[in-house]
Amino acid sequence: MCQLLGMNCNTPTDICFSFTGFQARGGLTDHHRDGWGIAFFEGAGCRVFLDPRPSADSPVAELVRQYPIRSLNVIAHIRKATHGRVALENTHPFMRELWGEYWLFAHNGDLKDYAPALSGRFLPVGNTDSERAFCHILDTLARHHPANAPSIETMHALLRTLATDIGAHGEFNFLLSNGRALFAHCASRLCYIVRQAPFADAHLTDQDVSVDFSQLTTPADRVAVVATTALTDNERWTPITAGSLLTFVDGEPRDFGDGTTRAFVKDTIPPAV
Amino acid sequence: MCQLLGMNCNTPTDICFSFTGFQARGGLTDHHRDGWGIAFFEGAGCRVFLDPRPSADSPVAELVRQYPIRSLNVIAHIRKATHGRVALENTHPFMRELWGEYWLFAHNGDLKDYAPALSGRFLPVGNTDSERAFCHILDTLARHHPANAPSIETMHALLRTLATDIGAHGEFNFLLSNGRALFAHCASRLCYIVRQAPFADAHLTDQDVSVDFSQLTTPADRVAVVATTALTDNERWTPITAGSLLTFVDGEPRDFGDGTTRAFVKDTIPPAV
């Protein structure tokens, strides 16, 4: 199974600490050796680093780990190939533009017999089920709202329906972002944490590395991190309920009245350690 | 004025040598300090490295210089901002997908009062004249060929007309690639070299660095390099005639019978040094 990592913040934040643990899963502490990618929004722009080689020995991953790019929204992915050969064009996250915004997408899972009808406006370049799903999602968003981007709440409702439809074909955990919100759909395994004041120490699960967030933050900062499995072993991560879509804005999941987020918001304050 | 660099080859080739000289122009030997970017096709996939900081002191540029990514088509750009603030979303090359292919675009020049009517299928994310021109180009290609990619020759003819139309608004030197061809339009300043057997030494203009291509190549290799100004001082670079579009495939300019390439092909064999 692939590994997903996402970050959504209310202030530009670097992902170096989380990426250090995540990167180790690409061939060092786990067996996801079929490439990796990470994409950062910076304002309206987007930086995408892709490498079909294992992340554990990738010079590009080493650069990302050491280069503190500050971003409000990040999506990263380590690949265990199921559909599509190991190649750059099959490496997540995928990027397209819609409504003058870049969109990023990464998927964890496996869709069987999945061949959606596509209008041609968004077409896959590679041959993964994941990129087909991404094109279908954008096609549908564009068809429903041809002129302008709707509200995040409207996008959430549409994506929730789409995620259920596409999820009928198999396991469909995904992260999607337009730089303003991070949409996280859990089919089987995805969890998150919201870090906010009072900040505390965090220690990685995959490497013996700690950070004291109170030294790196201001009291107003709020950062949500979403991952396939918990990246730290001394914080409380909240599992996302299978079958639900959480939409993060400004570092926290938004409650759009559809029952998916209400239960989580009160659990997101990290325990004192 | 910005700086453009492009490469088109018949065998995957790294651009480390040319990039070393090019990178120095981003704040070291020249004054283009408003960001830089480079994009590599690898198969159908594409790696894009963007940095709004000067290339001469960019850790990302340092990675690219040392990491031999082998590619058939590369486009790089160093920016001197004219339209649009210094920001990631205004950093070239820009990327979109059309017909299931990625397209890359970088522009050197300045378009005045340029506000093309766009269908909405391709919209700029930033606010440069360059990205608007790119969206207009793809819009037009898609409108003329809604279902599938036409031949490179047909693309060349359409792009030639488009380049003339857009060029009425100002200086419009550009590099454009879909991973199969490199389209190079010269409005004022663009030159190229085709390196092929017998290979010889080359020495950079911007740094005291030499390379002996005969040690790095096979007799069948052919590599075209296109740049705003010559990158080496001991080879013969061919100026592209202002107002013409050259289309490079497999490391050489193609003659589509429109008079733009015929004159150049016989000049492209490098002199013995």
Coordinates of C-alpha atoms in Angstrom, one line a residue:
Chain A
M1 CA 0.0 0.0 0.0
C2 CA 1.2 3.5 -0.8
Q3 CA 1.7 6.2 1.9
L4 CA 0.0 9.6 1.9
L5 CA 1.1 12.7 3.7
G6 CA -0.7 16.1 3.7
M7 CA -0.4 19.3 5.5
N8 CA -2.8 22.3 5.8
C9 CA -1.9 25.3 7.9
N10 CA -3.1 28.8 8.8
T11 CA 0.5 30.2 8.5
P12 CA 3.2 29.0 6.0
T13 CA 5.0 26.1 7.7
D14 CA 7.8 23.9 6.7
I15 CA 7.2 20.1 6.6
C16 CA 10.8 19.1 7.2
F17 CA 10.1 17.2 10.4
S18 CA 7.1 15.2 9.1
F19 CA 8.8 14.5 5.8
T20 CA 11.9 13.1 7.6
G21 CA 9.7 10.3 9.0
F22 CA 7.7 9.9 5.9
Q23 CA 10.7 9.7 3.6
A24 CA 12.1 6.8 5.6
R25 CA 9.0 4.7 4.6
G26 CA 10.2 4.8 0.9
G27 CA 12.5 1.8 1.2
L28 CA 14.1 2.2 4.6
T29 CA 11.5 1.4 7.3
D30 CA 8.8 0.2 4.8
H31 CA 8.7 -1.3 1.3
H32 CA 7.3 1.5 -0.9
R33 CA 10.1 1.6 -3.3
D34 CA 8.4 2.6 -6.5
G35 CA 8.9 6.4 -6.5
W36 CA 7.7 9.3 -4.5
G37 CA 6.6 12.9 -4.9
I38 CA 5.8 16.0 -2.9
A39 CA 4.1 19.2 -3.9
F40 CA 4.0 22.5 -2.1
F41 CA 1.7 25.4 -2.7
E42 CA 3.3 28.8 -2.2
G43 CA 0.7 31.5 -2.8
A44 CA -1.1 30.5 -6.0
G45 CA 2.1 28.8 -7.3
C46 CA 3.1 25.2 -6.8
R47 CA 6.3 23.4 -6.6
V48 CA 6.2 19.7 -7.4
F49 CA 9.2 17.3 -6.8
L50 CA 8.8 13.9 -8.3
D51 CA 11.2 11.0 -8.4
P52 CA 10.5 7.5 -9.7
R53 CA 13.3 6.2 -7.5
P54 CA 12.9 5.2 -3.8
S55 CA 12.6 8.2 -1.5
A56 CA 15.1 6.7 1.0
D57 CA 18.0 7.2 -1.4
S58 CA 16.8 10.0 -3.6
P59 CA 18.9 13.2 -3.8
V60 CA 15.7 15.1 -4.5
A61 CA 14.2 13.9 -1.2
E62 CA 17.3 14.8 0.6
L63 CA 17.0 18.4 -0.8
V64 CA 13.4 18.6 0.3
R65 CA 14.2 17.3 3.8
Q66 CA 16.9 20.0 4.2
Y67 CA 15.3 22.9 2.4
P68 CA 12.6 24.5 4.5
I69 CA 10.0 25.4 1.9
R70 CA 7.1 27.1 3.8
S71 CA 3.7 26.3 2.6
L72 CA 0.0 26.4 3.5
N73 CA -0.8 23.2 1.7
V74 CA 1.4 20.2 1.0
I75 CA 0.7 16.8 -0.5
A76 CA 3.2 13.9 -0.5
H77 CA 3.1 10.3 -1.7
I78 CA 5.3 7.3 -1.6
R79 CA 4.3 4.7 -4.2
K80 CA 3.9 0.9 -4.1
A81 CA 3.0 0.3 -7.7
T82 CA -0.2 -1.6 -8.3
H83 CA -1.6 -0.2 -11.6
G84 CA 0.9 1.3 -14.1
R85 CA 4.6 0.7 -14.4
V86 CA 7.3 2.5 -12.3
A87 CA 7.7 5.7 -14.3
L88 CA 7.7 9.5 -13.8
E89 CA 4.4 9.9 -15.5
N90 CA 2.8 7.5 -12.9
T91 CA 4.4 9.2 -9.9
H92 CA 2.0 11.1 -7.6
P93 CA 1.1 13.9 -6.8
F94 CA -0.5 14.7 -10.2
M95 CA -1.2 18.4 -11.1
R96 CA -3.7 20.1 -13.3
E97 CA -5.2 23.6 -13.6
L98 CA -8.9 24.4 -13.1
W99 CA -10.5 27.8 -12.7
G100 CA -7.0 29.4 -12.8
E101 CA -6.0 27.4 -9.7
Y102 CA -3.5 24.5 -9.6
W103 CA -4.9 21.2 -8.2
L104 CA -2.9 18.4 -6.7
F105 CA -3.9 14.9 -6.2
A106 CA -2.4 11.7 -4.6
H107 CA -4.1 8.4 -4.1
N108 CA -3.6 5.4 -2.0
G109 CA -5.4 2.2 -2.9
D110 CA -6.5 0.2 -5.9
L111 CA -9.4 0.8 -8.2
K112 CA -10.5 -2.2 -10.2
D113 CA -12.1 -2.1 -13.7
Y114 CA -12.2 1.7 -13.4
A115 CA -12.6 3.4 -16.8
P116 CA -14.7 6.6 -16.3
A117 CA -16.0 8.4 -19.4
L118 CA -13.8 11.5 -19.7
S119 CA -14.8 14.6 -21.7
G120 CA -11.2 15.1 -22.9
R121 CA -10.6 18.3 -21.0
F122 CA -8.5 16.5 -18.5
L123 CA -6.8 13.4 -19.7
P124 CA -4.3 11.1 -18.0
V125 CA -0.7 11.2 -19.2
G126 CA 0.3 8.0 -17.5
N127 CA -1.7 4.8 -17.1
T128 CA -2.6 4.6 -13.4
D129 CA -6.2 4.2 -12.0
S130 CA -5.3 7.2 -9.7
E131 CA -4.7 9.7 -12.5
R132 CA -7.9 8.5 -14.2
A133 CA -9.8 9.2 -11.0
F134 CA -8.2 12.7 -10.7
C135 CA -9.2 13.6 -14.3
H136 CA -12.7 12.4 -13.6
I137 CA -12.9 14.5 -10.4
L138 CA -11.8 17.6 -12.2
D139 CA -14.0 16.9 -15.2
T140 CA -17.0 16.6 -12.9
L141 CA -16.1 19.8 -11.0
A142 CA -15.6 21.7 -14.2
R143 CA -18.9 20.4 -15.7
H144 CA -20.9 21.4 -12.6
H145 CA -19.2 24.8 -12.4
P146 CA -18.0 25.8 -15.9
A147 CA -17.2 29.4 -15.2
N148 CA -15.8 30.0 -11.7
A149 CA -14.8 28.1 -8.6
P150 CA -17.7 27.5 -6.2
S151 CA -17.3 27.8 -2.4
I152 CA -15.2 25.2 -0.6
E153 CA -18.4 24.0 1.0
T154 CA -19.9 23.3 -2.4
M155 CA -16.7 21.6 -3.6
H156 CA -16.8 19.4 -0.4
A157 CA -20.3 18.3 -1.1
L158 CA -19.5 17.4 -4.7
L159 CA -16.3 15.6 -3.8
R160 CA -18.0 13.6 -1.1
T161 CA -20.4 12.2 -3.7
L162 CA -17.7 11.6 -6.2
A163 CA -15.5 9.9 -3.6
T164 CA -18.3 7.5 -2.8
D165 CA -19.0 6.8 -6.5
I166 CA -15.4 6.2 -7.4
G167 CA -14.8 4.3 -4.1
A168 CA -17.3 1.6 -5.4
H169 CA -14.4 0.5 -7.6
G170 CA -12.0 -0.2 -4.8
E171 CA -9.9 1.4 -2.1
F172 CA -9.9 5.1 -2.6
N173 CA -7.9 7.0 0.1
F174 CA -6.9 10.4 -1.4
L175 CA -5.6 13.8 -0.7
L176 CA -6.6 16.7 -3.0
S177 CA -5.8 20.4 -2.8
N178 CA -6.4 23.6 -4.7
G179 CA -4.0 25.6 -2.4
R180 CA -6.9 26.9 -0.3
A181 CA -8.2 23.7 1.2
L182 CA -7.0 20.1 1.7
F183 CA -9.6 17.5 1.0
A184 CA -8.8 14.1 2.6
H185 CA -10.9 11.1 1.8
C186 CA -10.5 8.0 3.9
A187 CA -11.6 4.6 2.5
S188 CA -9.6 2.4 4.8
R189 CA -6.7 4.1 6.5
L190 CA -5.9 7.8 7.1
C191 CA -5.4 9.8 10.3
Y192 CA -4.6 13.3 11.3
I193 CA -3.4 15.6 14.0
V194 CA -4.0 19.3 14.6
R195 CA -1.0 21.0 16.3
Q196 CA -1.8 24.3 18.0
A197 CA -0.8 26.1 21.2
P198 CA 0.2 24.9 23.7
F199 CA 2.8 23.2 21.4
A200 CA 4.9 20.4 22.7
D201 CA 7.6 17.9 21.7
A202 CA 7.0 15.4 19.0
H203 CA 9.1 12.3 18.3
L204 CA 9.0 10.4 15.0
T205 CA 7.9 6.8 14.8
D206 CA 10.2 6.0 11.8
Q207 CA 13.4 7.7 12.9
D208 CA 14.9 8.7 16.3
V209 CA 14.2 12.4 15.7
S210 CA 12.4 14.8 18.0
V211 CA 11.3 18.4 17.6
D212 CA 10.0 21.0 20.1
F213 CA 7.3 22.8 18.2
S214 CA 7.0 25.4 20.9
Q215 CA 10.4 26.7 19.8
L216 CA 9.3 27.0 16.1
T217 CA 5.8 28.4 16.3
T218 CA 3.8 31.4 17.5
P219 CA 0.7 30.9 19.7
A220 CA -1.6 31.7 16.7
D221 CA -0.2 28.9 14.5
R222 CA -2.3 25.9 13.6
V223 CA -1.1 23.0 11.5
A224 CA -3.1 19.9 10.5
V225 CA -1.0 16.9 9.3
V226 CA -2.8 14.0 7.6
A227 CA -1.0 10.7 7.0
T228 CA -1.8 7.0 6.2
T229 CA -0.5 6.1 9.6
A230 CA 0.7 8.2 12.6
L231 CA 4.1 9.8 12.0
T232 CA 4.9 10.4 15.7
D233 CA 4.7 8.0 18.7
N234 CA 4.1 10.5 21.5
E235 CA 1.1 12.4 20.1
R236 CA -2.5 11.4 19.7
W237 CA -3.5 11.0 16.1
T238 CA -7.2 10.9 15.2
P239 CA -8.3 8.1 12.7
I240 CA -10.6 9.5 10.0
T241 CA -13.7 7.3 9.8
A242 CA -13.7 5.1 6.7
G243 CA -16.0 6.4 4.1
S244 CA -15.7 10.1 5.1
L245 CA -14.2 13.2 3.5
L246 CA -12.6 15.7 5.8
T247 CA -11.9 19.2 4.4
F248 CA -9.1 21.1 6.1
V249 CA -8.9 24.9 5.9
D250 CA -6.6 27.1 8.0
G251 CA -5.2 24.1 9.8
E252 CA -8.4 22.4 11.0
P253 CA -11.2 20.3 9.6
R254 CA -14.3 22.3 8.7
D255 CA -17.7 21.3 9.7
F256 CA -20.0 21.5 6.7
G257 CA -23.0 20.1 8.6
D258 CA -22.7 16.7 6.9
G259 CA -21.7 14.9 10.0
T260 CA -18.1 14.0 8.9
T261 CA -16.2 16.5 10.9
R262 CA -18.3 17.3 14.0
A263 CA -17.0 14.3 15.9
F264 CA -13.4 15.1 15.3
V265 CA -13.0 18.7 16.1
K266 CA -13.0 18.3 19.9
D267 CA -10.4 15.5 19.7
T268 CA -7.8 17.5 17.9
I269 CA -6.0 19.2 20.8
P270 CA -2.8 17.4 21.3
P271 CA -2.2 15.9 24.7
A272 CA 0.4 17.5 27.0
V273 CA 3.5 15.3 26.9
Chain B
M1 CA 15.7 40.5 -20.6
C2 CA 15.1 36.9 -19.5
Q3 CA 17.2 34.0 -20.6
L4 CA 16.0 30.9 -22.3
L5 CA 17.6 27.5 -22.6
G6 CA 16.2 24.5 -24.4
M7 CA 17.5 21.0 -25.3
N8 CA 16.1 18.5 -27.8
C9 CA 17.9 15.2 -28.3
N10 CA 17.6 11.8 -30.1
T11 CA 18.9 10.0 -27.0
P12 CA 18.3 10.9 -23.3
T13 CA 21.0 13.4 -22.4
D14 CA 21.8 15.3 -19.2
I15 CA 22.0 19.1 -19.4
C16 CA 24.4 19.6 -16.5
F17 CA 27.1 21.3 -18.6
S18 CA 24.8 23.8 -20.3
F19 CA 22.9 24.4 -17.1
T20 CA 26.2 25.3 -15.3
G21 CA 26.7 28.2 -17.6
F22 CA 23.1 29.1 -17.8
Q23 CA 22.7 29.1 -14.0
A24 CA 25.5 31.6 -13.6
R25 CA 23.4 34.2 -15.5
G26 CA 20.8 34.2 -12.7
G27 CA 22.6 36.8 -10.6
L28 CA 26.2 36.0 -11.0
T29 CA 27.4 36.9 -14.6
D30 CA 24.1 38.6 -15.5
H31 CA 21.3 40.4 -13.7
H32 CA 18.3 38.1 -14.0
R33 CA 17.6 37.7 -10.3
D34 CA 13.8 37.3 -10.3
G35 CA 13.6 33.5 -10.2
W36 CA 14.3 30.6 -12.5
G37 CA 12.9 27.3 -13.5
I38 CA 13.8 24.1 -15.5
A39 CA 11.6 21.3 -16.7
F40 CA 12.7 17.9 -18.0
F41 CA 10.6 15.4 -19.9
E42 CA 11.3 11.8 -19.0
G43 CA 9.1 9.6 -21.2
A44 CA 5.7 11.0 -21.0
G45 CA 6.3 12.4 -17.5
C46 CA 7.7 15.8 -16.6
R47 CA 9.9 17.1 -13.7
V48 CA 9.6 20.8 -13.1
F49 CA 11.9 22.7 -10.7
L50 CA 10.9 26.2 -10.0
D51 CA 12.4 28.8 -7.6
P52 CA 11.5 32.4 -7.3
R53 CA 15.0 33.1 -5.9
P54 CA 18.0 33.9 -8.0
S55 CA 19.4 30.7 -9.6
A56 CA 23.0 31.6 -8.8
D57 CA 22.4 30.9 -5.0
S58 CA 19.5 28.5 -5.3
P59 CA 19.9 25.1 -3.6
V60 CA 17.5 23.7 -6.1
A61 CA 19.7 24.9 -9.0
E62 CA 22.6 23.3 -7.3
L63 CA 20.8 20.0 -7.1
V64 CA 19.9 20.2 -10.8
R65 CA 23.5 21.1 -11.7
Q66 CA 24.8 18.0 -9.9
Y67 CA 22.0 15.5 -10.6
P68 CA 22.3 14.2 -14.1
I69 CA 18.6 13.9 -15.1
R70 CA 18.6 12.4 -18.7
S71 CA 16.0 13.8 -20.9
L72 CA 15.0 14.2 -24.6
N73 CA 13.5 17.6 -24.1
V74 CA 14.4 20.3 -21.5
I75 CA 13.2 23.9 -21.1
A76 CA 14.8 26.3 -18.7
H77 CA 14.3 30.0 -17.9
I78 CA 15.9 32.7 -15.8
R79 CA 13.6 35.6 -15.1
K80 CA 13.9 39.4 -15.2
A81 CA 10.5 40.4 -14.1
T82 CA 8.6 42.8 -16.4
H83 CA 5.0 41.8 -16.0
G84 CA 3.9 40.2 -12.8
R85 CA 5.6 40.3 -9.4
V86 CA 8.4 38.0 -8.3
A87 CA 6.4 34.9 -7.1
L88 CA 6.3 31.2 -7.7
E89 CA 3.1 31.4 -9.8
N90 CA 4.9 33.8 -12.2
T91 CA 8.0 31.6 -12.6
H92 CA 8.6 29.9 -15.9
P93 CA 8.4 27.2 -17.3
F94 CA 4.6 26.9 -17.1
M95 CA 3.0 23.5 -17.5
R96 CA -0.4 22.3 -18.6
E97 CA -1.9 19.0 -20.1
L98 CA -3.4 18.8 -23.5
W99 CA -4.4 15.6 -25.4
G100 CA -2.9 13.5 -22.5
E101 CA 0.5 15.2 -23.0
Y102 CA 2.2 17.6 -20.7
W103 CA 3.1 20.9 -22.4
L104 CA 5.9 23.3 -21.1
F105 CA 6.3 26.9 -22.0
A106 CA 8.9 29.6 -21.3
H107 CA 8.9 33.2 -22.7
N108 CA 11.5 35.9 -23.1
G109 CA 10.2 39.3 -24.0
D110 CA 7.4 41.7 -23.2
L111 CA 3.8 41.7 -24.6
K112 CA 2.0 45.0 -24.2
D113 CA -1.8 45.4 -23.9
Y114 CA -2.1 41.7 -24.3
A115 CA -5.4 40.3 -23.2
P116 CA -6.5 37.4 -25.4
A117 CA -10.0 36.0 -25.2
L118 CA -9.7 32.7 -23.4
S119 CA -12.3 29.9 -23.4
G120 CA -11.7 29.1 -19.8
R121 CA -10.2 25.7 -20.5
F122 CA -6.7 27.0 -19.9
L123 CA -6.5 29.9 -17.5
P124 CA -3.5 31.7 -16.1
V125 CA -2.7 31.1 -12.4
G126 CA -0.3 34.0 -12.1
N127 CA -0.5 37.4 -13.8
T128 CA 2.2 37.4 -16.4
D129 CA 1.7 38.2 -20.1
S130 CA 3.7 35.0 -20.7
E131 CA 1.2 32.6 -19.0
R132 CA -1.6 34.3 -20.8
A133 CA 0.1 33.7 -24.1
F134 CA 0.7 30.0 -23.2
C135 CA -3.0 29.6 -22.3
H136 CA -4.0 31.2 -25.6
I137 CA -1.7 28.9 -27.5
L138 CA -3.1 25.8 -25.9
D139 CA -6.7 27.1 -26.2
T140 CA -6.1 27.6 -30.0
L141 CA -4.5 24.2 -30.4
A142 CA -7.4 22.5 -28.6
R143 CA -10.0 24.4 -30.5
H144 CA -8.5 23.4 -33.9
H145 CA -7.9 19.8 -32.8
P146 CA -10.5 18.9 -30.1
A147 CA -10.1 15.2 -30.1
N148 CA -6.5 14.2 -30.7
A149 CA -3.0 15.6 -31.2
P150 CA -2.3 16.5 -34.8
S151 CA 1.1 15.8 -36.5
I152 CA 4.1 17.8 -35.4
E153 CA 4.0 19.4 -38.8
T154 CA 0.4 20.6 -38.3
M155 CA 1.3 21.9 -34.9
H156 CA 4.3 23.8 -36.4
A157 CA 2.1 25.5 -39.0
L158 CA -0.5 26.5 -36.3
L159 CA 2.1 27.7 -33.9
R160 CA 3.9 29.7 -36.6
T161 CA 0.7 31.7 -37.2
L162 CA 0.0 32.1 -33.5
A163 CA 3.5 33.3 -32.8
T164 CA 3.1 36.0 -35.5
D165 CA -0.3 37.1 -34.1
I166 CA 0.9 37.2 -30.5
G167 CA 4.2 38.8 -31.6
A168 CA 2.3 41.8 -32.8
H169 CA 1.9 42.7 -29.1
G170 CA 5.7 42.9 -28.4
E171 CA 8.8 40.7 -28.1
F172 CA 7.8 37.1 -28.2
N173 CA 10.8 34.7 -28.0
F174 CA 9.6 31.4 -26.6
L175 CA 10.3 27.7 -26.1
L176 CA 7.4 25.2 -26.1
S177 CA 7.5 21.4 -25.9
N178 CA 5.1 18.5 -25.6
G179 CA 8.0 16.1 -24.9
R180 CA 8.2 15.0 -28.6
A181 CA 9.2 18.3 -30.2
L182 CA 10.8 21.5 -29.1
F183 CA 9.3 24.6 -30.7
A184 CA 11.6 27.6 -30.6
H185 CA 10.3 31.0 -31.8
C186 CA 12.7 33.8 -32.2
A187 CA 11.4 37.4 -32.1
S188 CA 14.7 39.1 -31.4
R189 CA 17.4 36.9 -29.9
L190 CA 17.7 33.1 -29.9
C191 CA 20.4 30.8 -31.2
Y192 CA 21.2 27.1 -31.3
I193 CA 23.8 24.5 -31.9
V194 CA 23.5 20.9 -33.0
R195 CA 26.1 18.7 -31.5
Q196 CA 26.7 15.4 -33.2
A197 CA 29.7 13.2 -34.3
P198 CA 32.5 14.0 -34.5
F199 CA 32.1 15.5 -31.0
A200 CA 34.6 17.9 -29.6
D201 CA 35.5 20.0 -26.6
A202 CA 33.3 22.8 -25.5
H203 CA 34.1 25.6 -23.1
L204 CA 31.5 27.7 -21.3
T205 CA 31.3 31.5 -21.8
D206 CA 30.0 32.2 -18.3
Q207 CA 32.3 30.0 -16.2
D208 CA 35.7 28.5 -16.8
V209 CA 34.4 25.0 -17.4
S210 CA 35.1 22.6 -20.3
V211 CA 33.7 19.3 -21.4
D212 CA 34.9 16.8 -23.9
F213 CA 31.7 15.5 -25.5
S214 CA 33.5 12.7 -27.3
Q215 CA 34.0 11.0 -23.9
L216 CA 30.3 11.2 -23.0
T217 CA 28.6 10.3 -26.2
T218 CA 28.1 7.6 -28.8
P219 CA 28.5 8.3 -32.6
A220 CA 24.7 8.1 -33.1
D221 CA 23.9 10.8 -30.5
R222 CA 22.5 14.2 -31.6
V223 CA 21.7 17.0 -29.3
A224 CA 20.3 20.5 -30.2
V225 CA 20.8 23.2 -27.6
V226 CA 18.8 26.5 -28.0
A227 CA 19.7 29.6 -25.9
T228 CA 19.1 33.3 -25.8
T229 CA 22.8 33.8 -26.3
A230 CA 25.6 31.3 -27.0
L231 CA 26.6 29.3 -23.9
T232 CA 30.1 28.3 -25.2
D233 CA 32.9 30.4 -26.6
N234 CA 34.6 27.9 -28.8
E235 CA 31.7 26.5 -30.9
R236 CA 29.7 28.0 -33.7
W237 CA 26.1 28.8 -32.6
T238 CA 23.6 29.6 -35.3
P239 CA 21.3 32.6 -34.8
I240 CA 17.7 31.9 -35.5
T241 CA 16.2 34.5 -37.9
A242 CA 13.9 36.9 -36.1
G243 CA 10.3 36.1 -36.9
S244 CA 10.8 32.4 -37.5
L245 CA 9.8 29.3 -35.7
L246 CA 12.2 26.3 -35.6
T247 CA 10.8 22.9 -34.6
F248 CA 13.4 20.5 -33.3
V249 CA 12.8 16.7 -33.3
D250 CA 15.4 14.1 -32.5
G251 CA 18.1 16.7 -32.0
E252 CA 17.8 18.7 -35.2
P253 CA 15.5 21.3 -36.7
R254 CA 12.9 19.9 -39.0
D255 CA 12.2 21.3 -42.4
F256 CA 8.5 21.6 -42.9
G257 CA 8.8 23.3 -46.2
D258 CA 8.0 26.8 -44.9
G259 CA 11.5 28.1 -45.4
T260 CA 12.3 28.5 -41.8
T261 CA 14.7 25.6 -41.4
R262 CA 16.2 24.9 -44.8
A263 CA 18.9 27.6 -44.4
F264 CA 20.1 26.3 -41.1
V265 CA 20.5 22.6 -41.4
K266 CA 23.8 22.7 -43.3
D267 CA 25.3 25.1 -40.7
T268 CA 24.8 23.0 -37.7
I269 CA 27.8 20.7 -37.8
P270 CA 30.2 22.0 -35.1
P271 CA 33.6 23.1 -36.3
A272 CA 36.6 21.0 -35.4
V273 CA 38.4 22.7 -32.4

